PDB file of C-alpha atoms in Angstrom:
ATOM      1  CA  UNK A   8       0.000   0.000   0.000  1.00 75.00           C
ATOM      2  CA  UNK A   9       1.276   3.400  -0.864  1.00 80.00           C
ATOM      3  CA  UNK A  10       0.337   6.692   1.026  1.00 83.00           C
ATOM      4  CA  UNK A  11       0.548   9.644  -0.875  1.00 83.00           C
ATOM      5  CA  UNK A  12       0.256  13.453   0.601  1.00 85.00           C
ATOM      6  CA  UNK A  13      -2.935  15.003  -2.007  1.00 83.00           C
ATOM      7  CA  UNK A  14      -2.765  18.618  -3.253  1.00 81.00           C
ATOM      8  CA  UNK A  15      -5.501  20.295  -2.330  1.00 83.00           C
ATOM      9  CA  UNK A  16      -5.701  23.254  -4.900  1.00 81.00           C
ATOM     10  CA  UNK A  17      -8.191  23.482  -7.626  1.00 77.00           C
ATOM     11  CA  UNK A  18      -6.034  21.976 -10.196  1.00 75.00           C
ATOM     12  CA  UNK A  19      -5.660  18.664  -8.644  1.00 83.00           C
ATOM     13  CA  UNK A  20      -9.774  18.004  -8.579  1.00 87.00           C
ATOM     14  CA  UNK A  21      -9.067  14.690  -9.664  1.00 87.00           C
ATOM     15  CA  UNK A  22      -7.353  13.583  -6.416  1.00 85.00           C
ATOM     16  CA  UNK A  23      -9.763  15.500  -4.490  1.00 87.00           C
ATOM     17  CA  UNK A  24     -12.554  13.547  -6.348  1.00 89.00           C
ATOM     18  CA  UNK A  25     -10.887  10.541  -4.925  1.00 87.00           C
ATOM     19  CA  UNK A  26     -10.573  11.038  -1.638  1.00 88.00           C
ATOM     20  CA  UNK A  27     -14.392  12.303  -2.374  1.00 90.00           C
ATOM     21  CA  UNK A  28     -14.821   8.472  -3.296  1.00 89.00           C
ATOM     22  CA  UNK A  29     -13.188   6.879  -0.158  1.00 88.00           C
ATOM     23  CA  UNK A  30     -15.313   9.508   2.436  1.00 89.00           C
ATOM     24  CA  UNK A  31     -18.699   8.213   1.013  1.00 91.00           C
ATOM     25  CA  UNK A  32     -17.681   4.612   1.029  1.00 89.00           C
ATOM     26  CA  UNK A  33     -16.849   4.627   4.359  1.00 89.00           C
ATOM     27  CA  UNK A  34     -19.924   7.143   5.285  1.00 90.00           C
ATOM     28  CA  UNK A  35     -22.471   4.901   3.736  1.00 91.00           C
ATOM     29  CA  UNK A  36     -20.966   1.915   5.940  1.00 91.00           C
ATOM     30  CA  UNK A  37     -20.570   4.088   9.031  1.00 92.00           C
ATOM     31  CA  UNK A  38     -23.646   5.632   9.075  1.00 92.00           C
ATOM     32  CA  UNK A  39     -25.982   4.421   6.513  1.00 91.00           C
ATOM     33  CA  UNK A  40     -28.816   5.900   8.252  1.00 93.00           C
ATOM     34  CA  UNK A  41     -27.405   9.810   7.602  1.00 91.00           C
ATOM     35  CA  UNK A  42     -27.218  12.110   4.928  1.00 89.00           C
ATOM     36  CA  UNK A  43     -23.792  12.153   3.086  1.00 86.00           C
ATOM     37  CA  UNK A  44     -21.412  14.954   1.705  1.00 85.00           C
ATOM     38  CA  UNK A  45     -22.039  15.767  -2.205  1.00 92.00           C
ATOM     39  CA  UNK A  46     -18.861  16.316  -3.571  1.00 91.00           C
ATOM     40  CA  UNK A  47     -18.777  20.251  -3.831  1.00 91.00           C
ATOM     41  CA  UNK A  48     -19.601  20.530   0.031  1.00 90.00           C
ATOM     42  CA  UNK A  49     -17.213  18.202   0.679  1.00 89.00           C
ATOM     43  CA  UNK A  50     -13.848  19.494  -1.551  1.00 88.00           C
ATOM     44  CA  UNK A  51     -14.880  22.781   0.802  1.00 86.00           C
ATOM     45  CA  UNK A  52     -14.708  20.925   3.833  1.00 86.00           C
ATOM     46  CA  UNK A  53     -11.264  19.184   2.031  1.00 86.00           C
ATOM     47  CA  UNK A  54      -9.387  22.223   1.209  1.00 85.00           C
ATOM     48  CA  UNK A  55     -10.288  24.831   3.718  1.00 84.00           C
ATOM     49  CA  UNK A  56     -12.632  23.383   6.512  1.00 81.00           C
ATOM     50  CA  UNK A  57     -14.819  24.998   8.230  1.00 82.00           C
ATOM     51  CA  UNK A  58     -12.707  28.123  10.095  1.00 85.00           C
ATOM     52  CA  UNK A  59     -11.096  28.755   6.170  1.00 83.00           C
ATOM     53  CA  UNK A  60      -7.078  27.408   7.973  1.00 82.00           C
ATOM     54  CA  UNK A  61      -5.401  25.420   4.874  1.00 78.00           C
ATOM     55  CA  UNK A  62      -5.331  21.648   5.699  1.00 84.00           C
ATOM     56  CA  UNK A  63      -3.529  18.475   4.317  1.00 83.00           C
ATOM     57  CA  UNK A  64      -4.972  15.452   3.245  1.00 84.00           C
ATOM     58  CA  UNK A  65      -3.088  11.987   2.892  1.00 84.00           C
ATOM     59  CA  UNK A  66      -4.409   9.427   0.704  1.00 82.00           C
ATOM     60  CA  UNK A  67      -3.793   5.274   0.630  1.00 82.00           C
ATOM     61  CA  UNK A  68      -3.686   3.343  -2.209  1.00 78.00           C
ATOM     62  CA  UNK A  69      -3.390   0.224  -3.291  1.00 75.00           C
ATOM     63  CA  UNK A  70      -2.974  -1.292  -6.610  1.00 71.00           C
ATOM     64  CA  UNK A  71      -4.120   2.541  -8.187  1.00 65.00           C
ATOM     65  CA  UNK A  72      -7.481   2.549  -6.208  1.00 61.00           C
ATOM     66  CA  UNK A  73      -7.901   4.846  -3.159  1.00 64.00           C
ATOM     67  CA  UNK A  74      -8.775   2.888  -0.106  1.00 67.00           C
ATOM     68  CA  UNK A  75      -7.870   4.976   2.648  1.00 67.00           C
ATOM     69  CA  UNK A  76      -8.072   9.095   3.791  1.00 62.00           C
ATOM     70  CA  UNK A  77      -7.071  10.842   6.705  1.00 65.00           C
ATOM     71  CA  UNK A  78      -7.274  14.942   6.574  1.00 69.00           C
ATOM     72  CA  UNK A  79      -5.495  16.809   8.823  1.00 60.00           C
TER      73      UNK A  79
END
């Protein structure tokens, strides 16, 4: 498994569409009863949280496919 630190700027959507992907995986198993994130919400809550500080985001992978997110 490889862990990988994700840019957060605009350009790298792609990434941030991934760890997108991860979140409501493990959202729907966590709490399958609650509403989820949609993805623009949630790239906010990514990139700046809530008080607007910058934040980091690291991303696991295995075999190409995210499986794992932890933002900081």
């Amino acid at each position: 498994m490889d862990i990988e630190q994700v840019g957060l700027a605009p350009a790298d959507a792609g990434k941030i569409r991934e760890c997108f992907e991860v979140s409501l995986a493990a959202e729907r198993v966590d709490h399958p009863e609650e509403p989820v994130f949609t993805e623009r919400p949630f790239a906010g809550w990514l990139t700046i949280g809530w008080d607007g500080n910058p934040r980091e985001a690291w991303l696991a992978h295995r075999r190409g496919l995210g499986r794992g997110l932890v933002p900081a």
